Short mmCIF file of C-alpha atoms in Angstrom, two decimals:
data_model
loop_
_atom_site.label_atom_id
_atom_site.label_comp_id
_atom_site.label_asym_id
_atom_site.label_seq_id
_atom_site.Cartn_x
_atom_site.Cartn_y
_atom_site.Cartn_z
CA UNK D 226 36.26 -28.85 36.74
CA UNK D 227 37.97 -32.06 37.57
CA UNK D 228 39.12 -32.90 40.30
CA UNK D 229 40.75 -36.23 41.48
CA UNK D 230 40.10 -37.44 45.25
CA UNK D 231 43.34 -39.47 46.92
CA UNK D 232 45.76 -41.77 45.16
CA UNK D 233 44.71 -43.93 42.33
CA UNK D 234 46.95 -46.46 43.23
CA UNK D 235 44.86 -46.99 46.05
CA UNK D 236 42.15 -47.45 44.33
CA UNK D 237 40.40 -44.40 45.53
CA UNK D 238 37.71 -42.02 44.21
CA UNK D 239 37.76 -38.88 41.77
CA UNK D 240 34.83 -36.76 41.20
CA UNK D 241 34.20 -35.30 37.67
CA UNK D 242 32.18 -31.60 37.63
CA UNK D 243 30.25 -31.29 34.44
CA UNK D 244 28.07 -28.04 33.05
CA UNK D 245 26.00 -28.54 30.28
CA UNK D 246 24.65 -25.88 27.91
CA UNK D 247 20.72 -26.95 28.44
CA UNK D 248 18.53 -28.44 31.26
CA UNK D 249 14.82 -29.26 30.38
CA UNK D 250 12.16 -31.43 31.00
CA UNK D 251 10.54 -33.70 27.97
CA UNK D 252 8.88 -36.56 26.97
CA UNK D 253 10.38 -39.60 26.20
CA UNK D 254 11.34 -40.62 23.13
CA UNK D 255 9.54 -43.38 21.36
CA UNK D 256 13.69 -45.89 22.04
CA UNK D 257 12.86 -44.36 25.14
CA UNK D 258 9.74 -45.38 25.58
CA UNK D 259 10.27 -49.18 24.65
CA UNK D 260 12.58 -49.96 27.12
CA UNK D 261 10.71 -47.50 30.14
CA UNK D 262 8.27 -50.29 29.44
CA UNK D 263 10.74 -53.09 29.41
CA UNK D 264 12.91 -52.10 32.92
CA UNK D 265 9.08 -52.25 34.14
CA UNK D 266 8.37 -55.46 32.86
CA UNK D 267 11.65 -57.34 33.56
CA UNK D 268 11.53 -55.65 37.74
CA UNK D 269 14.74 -57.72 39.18
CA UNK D 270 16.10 -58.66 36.23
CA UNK D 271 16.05 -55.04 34.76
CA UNK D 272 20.26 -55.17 34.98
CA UNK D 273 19.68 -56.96 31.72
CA UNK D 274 19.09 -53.88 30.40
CA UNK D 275 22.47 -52.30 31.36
CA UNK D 276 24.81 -51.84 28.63
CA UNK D 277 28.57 -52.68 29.85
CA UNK D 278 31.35 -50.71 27.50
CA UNK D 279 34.87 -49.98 27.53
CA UNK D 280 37.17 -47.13 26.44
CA UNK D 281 40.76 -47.69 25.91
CA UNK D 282 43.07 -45.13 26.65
CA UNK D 283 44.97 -44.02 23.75
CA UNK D 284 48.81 -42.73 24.08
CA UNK D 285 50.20 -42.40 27.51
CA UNK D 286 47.77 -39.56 29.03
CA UNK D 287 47.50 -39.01 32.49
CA UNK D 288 44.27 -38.90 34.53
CA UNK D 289 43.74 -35.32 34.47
CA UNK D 290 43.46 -35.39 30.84
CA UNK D 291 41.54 -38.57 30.74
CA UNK D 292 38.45 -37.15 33.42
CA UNK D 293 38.33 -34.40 31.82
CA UNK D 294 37.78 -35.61 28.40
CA UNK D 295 35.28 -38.03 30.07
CA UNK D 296 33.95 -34.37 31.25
CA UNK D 297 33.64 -33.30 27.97
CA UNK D 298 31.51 -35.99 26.94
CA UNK D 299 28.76 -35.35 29.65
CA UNK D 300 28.68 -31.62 28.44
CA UNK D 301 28.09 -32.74 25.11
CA UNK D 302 25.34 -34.89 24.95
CA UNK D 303 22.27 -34.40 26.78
CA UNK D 304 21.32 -37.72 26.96
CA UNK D 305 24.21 -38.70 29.64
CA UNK D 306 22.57 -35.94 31.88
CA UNK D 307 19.38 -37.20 31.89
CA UNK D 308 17.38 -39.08 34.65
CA UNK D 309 14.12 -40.21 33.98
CA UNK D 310 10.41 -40.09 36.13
CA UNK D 311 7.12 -41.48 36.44
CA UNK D 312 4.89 -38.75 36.37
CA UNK D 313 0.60 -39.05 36.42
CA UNK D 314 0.85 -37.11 32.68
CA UNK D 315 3.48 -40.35 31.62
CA UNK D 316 7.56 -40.89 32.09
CA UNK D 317 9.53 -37.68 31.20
CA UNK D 318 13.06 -37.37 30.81
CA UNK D 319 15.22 -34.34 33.18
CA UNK D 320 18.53 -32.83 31.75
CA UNK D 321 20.14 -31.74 34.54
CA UNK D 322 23.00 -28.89 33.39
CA UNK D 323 25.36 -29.21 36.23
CA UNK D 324 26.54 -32.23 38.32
CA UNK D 325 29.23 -34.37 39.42
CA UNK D 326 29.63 -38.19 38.87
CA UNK D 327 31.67 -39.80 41.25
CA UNK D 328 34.24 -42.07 39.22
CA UNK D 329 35.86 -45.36 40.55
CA UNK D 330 40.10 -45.56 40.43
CA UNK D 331 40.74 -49.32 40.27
CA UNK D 332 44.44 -51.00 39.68
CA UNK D 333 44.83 -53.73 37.17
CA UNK D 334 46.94 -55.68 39.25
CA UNK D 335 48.30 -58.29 37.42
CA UNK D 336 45.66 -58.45 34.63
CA UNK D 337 46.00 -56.96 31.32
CA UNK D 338 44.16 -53.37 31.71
CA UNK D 339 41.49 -54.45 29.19
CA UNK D 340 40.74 -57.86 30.52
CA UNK D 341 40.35 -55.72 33.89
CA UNK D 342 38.06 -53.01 32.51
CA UNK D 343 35.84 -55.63 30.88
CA UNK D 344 35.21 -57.15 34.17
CA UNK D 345 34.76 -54.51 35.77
CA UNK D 346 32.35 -53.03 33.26
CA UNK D 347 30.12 -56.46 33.58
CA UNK D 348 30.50 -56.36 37.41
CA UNK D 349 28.79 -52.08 37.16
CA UNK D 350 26.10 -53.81 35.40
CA UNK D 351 24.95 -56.25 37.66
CA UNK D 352 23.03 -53.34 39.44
CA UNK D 353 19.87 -52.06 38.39
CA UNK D 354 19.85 -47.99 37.43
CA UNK D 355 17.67 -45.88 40.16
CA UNK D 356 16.71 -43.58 37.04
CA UNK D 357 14.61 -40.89 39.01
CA UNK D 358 18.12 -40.15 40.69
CA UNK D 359 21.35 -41.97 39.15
CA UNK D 360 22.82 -40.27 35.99
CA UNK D 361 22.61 -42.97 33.36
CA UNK D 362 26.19 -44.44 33.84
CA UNK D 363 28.36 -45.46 35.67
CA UNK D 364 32.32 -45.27 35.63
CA UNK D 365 35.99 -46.77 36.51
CA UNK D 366 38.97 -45.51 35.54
CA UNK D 367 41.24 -48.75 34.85
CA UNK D 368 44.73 -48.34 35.70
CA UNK D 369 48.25 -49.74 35.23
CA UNK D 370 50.79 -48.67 37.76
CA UNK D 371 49.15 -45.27 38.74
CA UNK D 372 48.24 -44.50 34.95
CA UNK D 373 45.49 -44.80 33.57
CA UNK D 374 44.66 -47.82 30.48
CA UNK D 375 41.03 -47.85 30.24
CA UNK D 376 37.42 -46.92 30.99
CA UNK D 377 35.15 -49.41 32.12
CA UNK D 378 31.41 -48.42 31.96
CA UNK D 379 28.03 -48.95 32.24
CA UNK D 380 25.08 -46.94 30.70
CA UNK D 381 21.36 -47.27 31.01
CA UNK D 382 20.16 -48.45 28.20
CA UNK D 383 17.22 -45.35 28.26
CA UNK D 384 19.90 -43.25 27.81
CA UNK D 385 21.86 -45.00 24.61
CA UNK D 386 21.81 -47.89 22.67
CA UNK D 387 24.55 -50.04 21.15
CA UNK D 388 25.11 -47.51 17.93
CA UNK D 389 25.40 -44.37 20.63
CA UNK D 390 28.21 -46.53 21.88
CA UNK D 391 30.03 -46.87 18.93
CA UNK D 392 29.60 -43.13 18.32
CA UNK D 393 30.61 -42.16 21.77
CA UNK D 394 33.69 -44.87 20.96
CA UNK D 395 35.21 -42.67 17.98
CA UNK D 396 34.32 -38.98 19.86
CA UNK D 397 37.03 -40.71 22.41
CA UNK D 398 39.73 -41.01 20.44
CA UNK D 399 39.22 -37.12 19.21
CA UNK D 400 39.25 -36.02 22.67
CA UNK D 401 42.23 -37.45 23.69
CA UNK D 402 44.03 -36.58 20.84
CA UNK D 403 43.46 -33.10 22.14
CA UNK D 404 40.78 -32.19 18.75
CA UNK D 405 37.41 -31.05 19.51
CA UNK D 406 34.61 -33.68 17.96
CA UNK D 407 31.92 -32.36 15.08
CA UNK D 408 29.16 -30.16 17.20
CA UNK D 409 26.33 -32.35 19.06
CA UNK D 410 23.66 -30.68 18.02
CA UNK D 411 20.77 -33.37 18.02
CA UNK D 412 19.29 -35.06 21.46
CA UNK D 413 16.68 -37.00 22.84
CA UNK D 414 14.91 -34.01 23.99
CA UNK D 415 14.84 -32.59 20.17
CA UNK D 416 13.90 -36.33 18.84
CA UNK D 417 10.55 -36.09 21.66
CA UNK D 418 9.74 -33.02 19.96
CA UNK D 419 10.04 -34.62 16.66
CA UNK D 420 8.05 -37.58 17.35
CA UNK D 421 4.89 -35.45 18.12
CA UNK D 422 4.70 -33.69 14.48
CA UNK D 423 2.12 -35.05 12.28
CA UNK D 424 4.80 -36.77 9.68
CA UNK D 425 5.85 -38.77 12.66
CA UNK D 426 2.99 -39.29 13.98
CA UNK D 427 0.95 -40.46 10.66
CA UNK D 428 4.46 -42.84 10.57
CA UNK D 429 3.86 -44.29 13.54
CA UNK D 430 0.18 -45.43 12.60
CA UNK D 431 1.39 -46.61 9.30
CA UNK D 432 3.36 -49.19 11.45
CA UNK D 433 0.83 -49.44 13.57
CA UNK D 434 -1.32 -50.93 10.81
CA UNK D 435 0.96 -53.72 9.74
CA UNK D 436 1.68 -54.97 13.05
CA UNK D 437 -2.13 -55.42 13.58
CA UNK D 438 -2.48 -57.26 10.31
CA UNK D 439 0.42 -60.06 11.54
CA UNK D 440 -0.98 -59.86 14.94
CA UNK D 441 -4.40 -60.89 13.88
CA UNK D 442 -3.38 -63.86 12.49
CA UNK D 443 0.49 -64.37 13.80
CA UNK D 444 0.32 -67.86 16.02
CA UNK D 445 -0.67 -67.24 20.04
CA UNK D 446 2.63 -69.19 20.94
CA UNK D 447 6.56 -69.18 19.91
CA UNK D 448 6.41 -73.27 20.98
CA UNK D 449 2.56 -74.85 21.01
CA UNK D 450 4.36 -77.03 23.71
CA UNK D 451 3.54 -76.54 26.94
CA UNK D 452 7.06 -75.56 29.07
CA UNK D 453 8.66 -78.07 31.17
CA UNK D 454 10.56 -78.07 34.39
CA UNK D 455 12.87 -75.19 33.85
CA UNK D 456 16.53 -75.08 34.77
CA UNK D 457 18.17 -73.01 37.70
CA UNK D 458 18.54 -70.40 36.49
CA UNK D 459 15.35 -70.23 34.61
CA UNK D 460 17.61 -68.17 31.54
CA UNK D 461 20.55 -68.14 30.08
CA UNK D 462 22.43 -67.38 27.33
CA UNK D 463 24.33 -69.51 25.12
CA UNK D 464 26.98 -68.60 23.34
CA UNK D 465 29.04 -69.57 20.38
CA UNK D 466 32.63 -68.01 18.84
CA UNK D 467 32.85 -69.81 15.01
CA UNK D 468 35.35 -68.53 12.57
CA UNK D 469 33.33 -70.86 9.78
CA UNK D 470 29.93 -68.92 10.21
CA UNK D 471 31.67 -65.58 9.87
CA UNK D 472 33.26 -66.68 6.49
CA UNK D 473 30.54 -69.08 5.38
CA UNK D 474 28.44 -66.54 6.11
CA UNK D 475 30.40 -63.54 3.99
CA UNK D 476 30.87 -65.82 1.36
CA UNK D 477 27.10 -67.01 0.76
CA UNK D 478 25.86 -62.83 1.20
CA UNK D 479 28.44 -62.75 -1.75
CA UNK D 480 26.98 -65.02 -3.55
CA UNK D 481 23.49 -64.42 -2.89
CA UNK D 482 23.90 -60.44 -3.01
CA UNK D 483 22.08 -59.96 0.40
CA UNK D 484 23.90 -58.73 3.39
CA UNK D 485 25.13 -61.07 5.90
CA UNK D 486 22.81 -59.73 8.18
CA UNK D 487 20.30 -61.39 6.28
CA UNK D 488 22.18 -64.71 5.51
CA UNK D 489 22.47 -65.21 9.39
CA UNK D 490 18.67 -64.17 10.05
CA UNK D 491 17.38 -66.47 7.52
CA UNK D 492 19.38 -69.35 9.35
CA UNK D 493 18.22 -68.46 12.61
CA UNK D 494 14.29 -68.04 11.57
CA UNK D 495 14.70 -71.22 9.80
CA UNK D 496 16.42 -73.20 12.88
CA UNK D 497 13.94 -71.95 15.02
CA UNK D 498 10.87 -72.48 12.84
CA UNK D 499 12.18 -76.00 12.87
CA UNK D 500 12.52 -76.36 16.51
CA UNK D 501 9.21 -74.59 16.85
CA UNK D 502 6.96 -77.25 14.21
CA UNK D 503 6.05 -74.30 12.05
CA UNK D 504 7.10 -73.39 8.33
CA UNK D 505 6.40 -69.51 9.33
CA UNK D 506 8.74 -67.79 11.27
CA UNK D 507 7.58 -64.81 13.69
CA UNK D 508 10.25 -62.76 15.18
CA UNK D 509 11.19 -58.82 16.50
CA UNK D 510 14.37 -57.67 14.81
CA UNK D 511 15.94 -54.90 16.83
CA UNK D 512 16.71 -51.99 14.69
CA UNK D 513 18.48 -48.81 15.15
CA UNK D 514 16.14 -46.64 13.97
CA UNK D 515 18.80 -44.13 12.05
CA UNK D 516 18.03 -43.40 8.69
CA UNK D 517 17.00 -39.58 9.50
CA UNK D 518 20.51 -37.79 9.31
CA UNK D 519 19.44 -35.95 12.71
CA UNK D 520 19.08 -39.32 14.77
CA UNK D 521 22.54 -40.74 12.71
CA UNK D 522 24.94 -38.80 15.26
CA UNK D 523 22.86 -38.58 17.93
CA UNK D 524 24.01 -40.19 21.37
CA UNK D 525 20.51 -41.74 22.79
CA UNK D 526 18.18 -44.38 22.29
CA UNK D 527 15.94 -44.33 19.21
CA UNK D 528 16.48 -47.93 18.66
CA UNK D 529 12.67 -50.00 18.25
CA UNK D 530 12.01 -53.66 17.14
CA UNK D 531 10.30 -54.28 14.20
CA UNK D 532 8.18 -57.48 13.29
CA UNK D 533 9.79 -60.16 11.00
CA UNK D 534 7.93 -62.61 9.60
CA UNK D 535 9.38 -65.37 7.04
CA UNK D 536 7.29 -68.01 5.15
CA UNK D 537 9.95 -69.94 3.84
CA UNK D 538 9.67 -70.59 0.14
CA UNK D 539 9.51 -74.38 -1.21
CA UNK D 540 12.53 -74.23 -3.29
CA UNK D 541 15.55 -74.09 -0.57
CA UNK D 542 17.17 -72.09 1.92
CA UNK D 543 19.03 -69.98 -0.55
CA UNK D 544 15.45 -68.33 -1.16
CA UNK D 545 14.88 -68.55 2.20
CA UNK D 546 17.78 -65.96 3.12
CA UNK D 547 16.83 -64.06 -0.10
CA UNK D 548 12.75 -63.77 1.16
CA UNK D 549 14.69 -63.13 4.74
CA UNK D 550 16.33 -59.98 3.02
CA UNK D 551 12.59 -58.47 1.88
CA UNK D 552 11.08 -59.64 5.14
CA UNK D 553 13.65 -57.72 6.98
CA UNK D 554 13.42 -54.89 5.19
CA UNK D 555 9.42 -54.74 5.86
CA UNK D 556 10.04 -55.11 9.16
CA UNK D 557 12.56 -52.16 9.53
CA UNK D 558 10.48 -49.94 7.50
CA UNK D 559 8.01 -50.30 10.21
CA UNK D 560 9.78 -50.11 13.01
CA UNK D 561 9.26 -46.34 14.17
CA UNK D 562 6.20 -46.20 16.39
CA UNK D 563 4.66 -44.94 19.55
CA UNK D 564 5.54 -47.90 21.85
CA UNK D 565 2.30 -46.41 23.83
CA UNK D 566 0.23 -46.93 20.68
CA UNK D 567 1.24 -49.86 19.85
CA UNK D 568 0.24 -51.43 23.32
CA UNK D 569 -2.57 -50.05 23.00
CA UNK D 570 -3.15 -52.15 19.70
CA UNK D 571 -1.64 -55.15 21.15
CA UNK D 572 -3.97 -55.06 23.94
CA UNK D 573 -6.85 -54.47 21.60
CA UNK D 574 -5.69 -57.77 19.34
CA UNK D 575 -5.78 -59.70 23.22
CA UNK D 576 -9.08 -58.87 23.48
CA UNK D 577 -10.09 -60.04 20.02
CA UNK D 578 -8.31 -62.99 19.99
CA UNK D 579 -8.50 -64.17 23.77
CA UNK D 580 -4.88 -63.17 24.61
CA UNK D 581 -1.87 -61.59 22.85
CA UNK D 582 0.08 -63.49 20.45
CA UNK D 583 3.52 -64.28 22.33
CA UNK D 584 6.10 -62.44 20.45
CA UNK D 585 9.37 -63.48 22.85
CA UNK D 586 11.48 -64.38 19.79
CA UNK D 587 14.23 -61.92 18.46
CA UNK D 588 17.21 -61.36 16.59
CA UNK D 589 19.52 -58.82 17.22
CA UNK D 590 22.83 -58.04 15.11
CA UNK D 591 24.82 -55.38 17.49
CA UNK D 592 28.33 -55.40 14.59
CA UNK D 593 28.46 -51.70 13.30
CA UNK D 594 29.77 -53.16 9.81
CA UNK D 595 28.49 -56.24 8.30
CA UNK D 596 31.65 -57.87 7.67
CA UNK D 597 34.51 -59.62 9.82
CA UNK D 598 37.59 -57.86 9.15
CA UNK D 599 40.13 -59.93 11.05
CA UNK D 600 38.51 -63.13 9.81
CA UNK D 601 40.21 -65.27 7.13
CA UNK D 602 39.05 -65.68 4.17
CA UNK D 603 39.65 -69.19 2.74
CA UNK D 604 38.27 -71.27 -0.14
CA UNK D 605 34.68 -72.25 -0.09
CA UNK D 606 36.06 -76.19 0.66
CA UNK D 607 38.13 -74.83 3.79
CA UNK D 608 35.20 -73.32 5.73
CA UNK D 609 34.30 -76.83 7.16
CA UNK D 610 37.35 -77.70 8.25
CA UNK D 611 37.61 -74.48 10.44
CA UNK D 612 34.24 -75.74 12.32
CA UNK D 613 37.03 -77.82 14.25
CA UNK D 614 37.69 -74.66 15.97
CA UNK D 615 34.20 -73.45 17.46
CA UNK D 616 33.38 -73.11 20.78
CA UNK D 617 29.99 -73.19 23.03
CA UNK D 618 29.46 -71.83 26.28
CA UNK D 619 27.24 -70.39 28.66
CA UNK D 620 27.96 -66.63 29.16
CA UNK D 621 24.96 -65.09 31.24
CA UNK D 622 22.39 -66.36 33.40
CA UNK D 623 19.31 -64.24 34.98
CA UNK D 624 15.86 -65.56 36.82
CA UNK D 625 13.31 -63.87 34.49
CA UNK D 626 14.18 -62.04 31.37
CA UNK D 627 10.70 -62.51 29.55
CA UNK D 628 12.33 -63.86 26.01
CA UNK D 629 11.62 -67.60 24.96
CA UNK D 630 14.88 -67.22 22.04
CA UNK D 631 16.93 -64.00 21.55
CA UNK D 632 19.75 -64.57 18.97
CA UNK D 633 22.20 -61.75 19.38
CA UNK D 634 25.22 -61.47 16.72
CA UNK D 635 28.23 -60.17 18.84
CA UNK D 636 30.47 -57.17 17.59
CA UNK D 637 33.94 -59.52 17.52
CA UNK D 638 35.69 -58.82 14.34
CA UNK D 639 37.65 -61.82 14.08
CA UNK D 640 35.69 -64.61 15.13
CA UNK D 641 31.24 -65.12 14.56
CA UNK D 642 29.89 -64.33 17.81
CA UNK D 643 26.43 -65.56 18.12
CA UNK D 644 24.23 -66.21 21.11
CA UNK D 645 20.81 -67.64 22.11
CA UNK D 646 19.17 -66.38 25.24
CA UNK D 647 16.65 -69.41 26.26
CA UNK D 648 14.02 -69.70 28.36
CA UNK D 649 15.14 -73.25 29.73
CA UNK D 650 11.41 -74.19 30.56
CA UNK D 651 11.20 -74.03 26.74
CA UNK D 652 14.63 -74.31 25.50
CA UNK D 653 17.12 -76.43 27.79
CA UNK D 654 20.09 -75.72 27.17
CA UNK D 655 21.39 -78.51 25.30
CA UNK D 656 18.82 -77.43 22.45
CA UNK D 657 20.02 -74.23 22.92
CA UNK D 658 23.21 -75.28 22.03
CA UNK D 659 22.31 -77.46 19.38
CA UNK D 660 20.84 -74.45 17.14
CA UNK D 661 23.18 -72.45 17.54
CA UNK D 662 25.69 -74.90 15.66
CA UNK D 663 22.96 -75.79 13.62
CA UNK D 664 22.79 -72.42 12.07
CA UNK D 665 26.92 -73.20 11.66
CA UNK D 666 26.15 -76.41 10.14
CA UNK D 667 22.95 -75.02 7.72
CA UNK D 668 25.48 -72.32 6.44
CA UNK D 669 28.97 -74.68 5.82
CA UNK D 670 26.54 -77.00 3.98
CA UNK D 671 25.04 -74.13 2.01
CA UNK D 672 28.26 -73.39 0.44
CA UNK D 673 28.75 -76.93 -0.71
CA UNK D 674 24.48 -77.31 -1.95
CA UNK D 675 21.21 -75.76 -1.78
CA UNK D 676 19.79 -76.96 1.39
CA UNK D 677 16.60 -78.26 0.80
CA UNK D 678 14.35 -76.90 4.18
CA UNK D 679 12.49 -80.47 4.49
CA UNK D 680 16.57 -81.51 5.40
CA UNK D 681 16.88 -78.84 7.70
CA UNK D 682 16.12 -80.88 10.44
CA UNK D 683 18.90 -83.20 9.79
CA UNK D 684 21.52 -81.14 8.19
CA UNK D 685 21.18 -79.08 12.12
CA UNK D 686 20.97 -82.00 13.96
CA UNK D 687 17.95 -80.27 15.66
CA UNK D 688 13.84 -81.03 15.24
CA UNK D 689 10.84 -80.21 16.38
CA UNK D 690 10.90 -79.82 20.35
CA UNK D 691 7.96 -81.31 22.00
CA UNK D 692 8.77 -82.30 25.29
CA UNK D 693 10.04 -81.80 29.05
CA UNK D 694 14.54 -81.40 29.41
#
């Protein structure tokens, strides 16, 4: 049952009453289990973690109808039930069946009821989760007058990642169109049972086995430099909006027949390999995880990283994006492990080799479709001129995040959106900056000529780093 509390144009509470069909107790999930071990590592800077979303209200629908559709979704899916504990046999995840969340009613005032919800959403996720007693998310219903415009949420990123999202996104619209969504019949708890059959478990050595054969001989360091005097904050993320690397970057996966995933992956390995001194390029891609038609629908986390490594060829950075393409695929392949395991190996490899190779570089593309719809589409000769148009900025700052470079492609459909978190001590963030357009600048001059890579340096306008800020 729903029930609102008081008057939403005071800005007052409502409470939302779910009741599931299961409650159980499980263990986690190897997505799961990745970022248990990251909110442990990261400690006050674990609201990095927090995913920030936002749910337009479609039609004119009153609150009534939009609680309890948001009702409807915590029935559904497991996952959103879910709290998670330390226990002395390892983390488990808890579906609860019943329970209330307690939902926010904020007025948009004078701002446009998206605008509103997307601050709001970023100011729920400044707080870390309490996950052995906070449901995974948390809620405000954005509204316009007394009706409501938008959700504006944050989730735990144990409980979903960025393609759960999107999925959760389209079950939305169904519900408050009044339909009733395909049957959720595939959940975290089901995926933990997978993940201990032998199949699974003989995959997860497999992958096992090729991360310990780049370990053992992967470089100690992302920078041999020592760091400098970091900035305050210590890390921050740079950001960049450029209509010219969205269509420089669909019209070179054209013309290369690789995906623009790859075309921008191959830039950014090469940029930082540059930065870094190195011709080989080390970095964890973050991949969703869902080829298996059980995990496609399912609304968790079963997201892992998997380990990229690119030699760049002699010949140009056209074959660098193509031996990008194989590399990534290599890397996704595998990319379904026991996290647990996989310490384990790391650990062993410290031992060996007098400390773990540093593997705090990454590259994350969060777009659900691997082109920019609402981007022009211009002649190959017009992309540089649109470079006029791209913006830099800082967007996020935290005090310890534990990355050295994390490239992130945003979801934005009509502009590029690509960012560089930075550890400053390494990275200050002028440099930062700087490669980000100078993976703009290495793709607009791709279009014109193959780039040889010994020009990379000044085609980017970025070298080797080997100093202090």
């Amino acid at each position: 049952m729903t029930t609102p509390e008081g008057s939403p144009a005071r800005a007052a509470g409502a409470t939302v009453e779910f009741h599931g069909a299961r409650e159980g107790e499980a263990t986690l999930t190897w997505g799961q289990r990745l970022i248990w071990r990251a909110v442990h590592l990261m400690g006050d800077s674990q609201s990095f973690l927090n995913c920030p979303w936002v749910l337009p209200v479609y039609g004119r629908r009153d609150l009534a109808t939009v609680l309890d559709a948001l009702r409807v979704l915590l029935e559904r899916h497991e996952t959103l039930r879910t709290t998670f504990h330390g226990t002395p046999e390892g983390p488990v995840q808890r579906v609860r069946r019943d329970g209330r969340l307690v939902v926010d009613l904020v007025e948009a005032g004078q701002d446009r009821a998206l605008r509103a919800a997307e601050r709001i959403a970023g100011e729920l996720s400044t707080t870390a989760f309490v996950h052995d007693g906070d449901l995974p998310l948390r809620c405000a219903v954005v509204l316009k007058a007394g009706r409501p415009m938008a959700l504006a949420l944050t989730f735990s990123h144990l409980a979903v990642d960025f393609q759960a999202l999107s999925l959760l996104a389209e079950e939305w619209k169904i519900l408050l169109r009044g339909e009733d969504p395909p049957p959720a019949d595939w959940h975290p708890m089901d995926q933990a049972a997978l993940e201990r059959e032998e199949s699974f478990q003989a995959r997860s050595a497999r992958s096992i086995r090729y991360w310990r054969a780049v370990l053992e001989e992967a470089p100690l360091d992302v920078f041999d430099h020592p760091p400098g005097e970091p900035e305050d904050p210590r890390f921050i993320e740079v950001g960049m909006e450029s209509v010219a690397l969205a269509a420089a970057a669909e019209t070179l996966a054209g013309r290369w027949t690789i995906s623009t995933t790859s075309v921008l992956l191959g830039a950014c390995a090469t940029v930082l390999a540059t930065v870094s001194g190195r011709q080989r390029a080390v970095m964890q891609l973050v991949h969703s995880n869902r080829r298996d038609p059980r995990t496609r629908t399912m609304i968790g986390n079963v997201g892992q990283d998997g380990l990229f490594v690119l030699d760049p060829p002699s010949d140009g950075f056209a074959d660098a994006c193509r031996e990008a393409h194989r590399a990534a695929f290599t890397a996704y392949r595998n990319a379904h492990y026991d996290p647990f395991a996989m310490q384990a190996m790391r650990e062993e490899i410290g031992r060996l080799r007098g400390r773990e190779p540093d593997l705090d570089a990454f590259f994350n593309d969060r777009r659900t479709v691997g082109t920019w719809p609402g981007v022009p589409r211009p002649a190959s000769g017009e992309i540089a001129d649109l470079t006029a148009n791209t913006r830099t900025y800082v967007t996020n700052a935290w005090p310890g995040v534990r990355f050295k470079a994390f490239f992130t492609v945003g979801a934005a459909t009509d502009t590029g959106q690509l960012s560089l978190i930075a550890d400053t001590a390494y990275l200050p963030r002028e440099t930062a900056r700087a490669m980000l357009l100078g993976v703009e600048s290495l793709l607009v001059r791709a279009l014109d000529e193959d780039v040889p890579l010994a020009a990379v340096p000044r085609v980017c306008g970025v070298g080797p780093y080997a100093g202090t800020p």
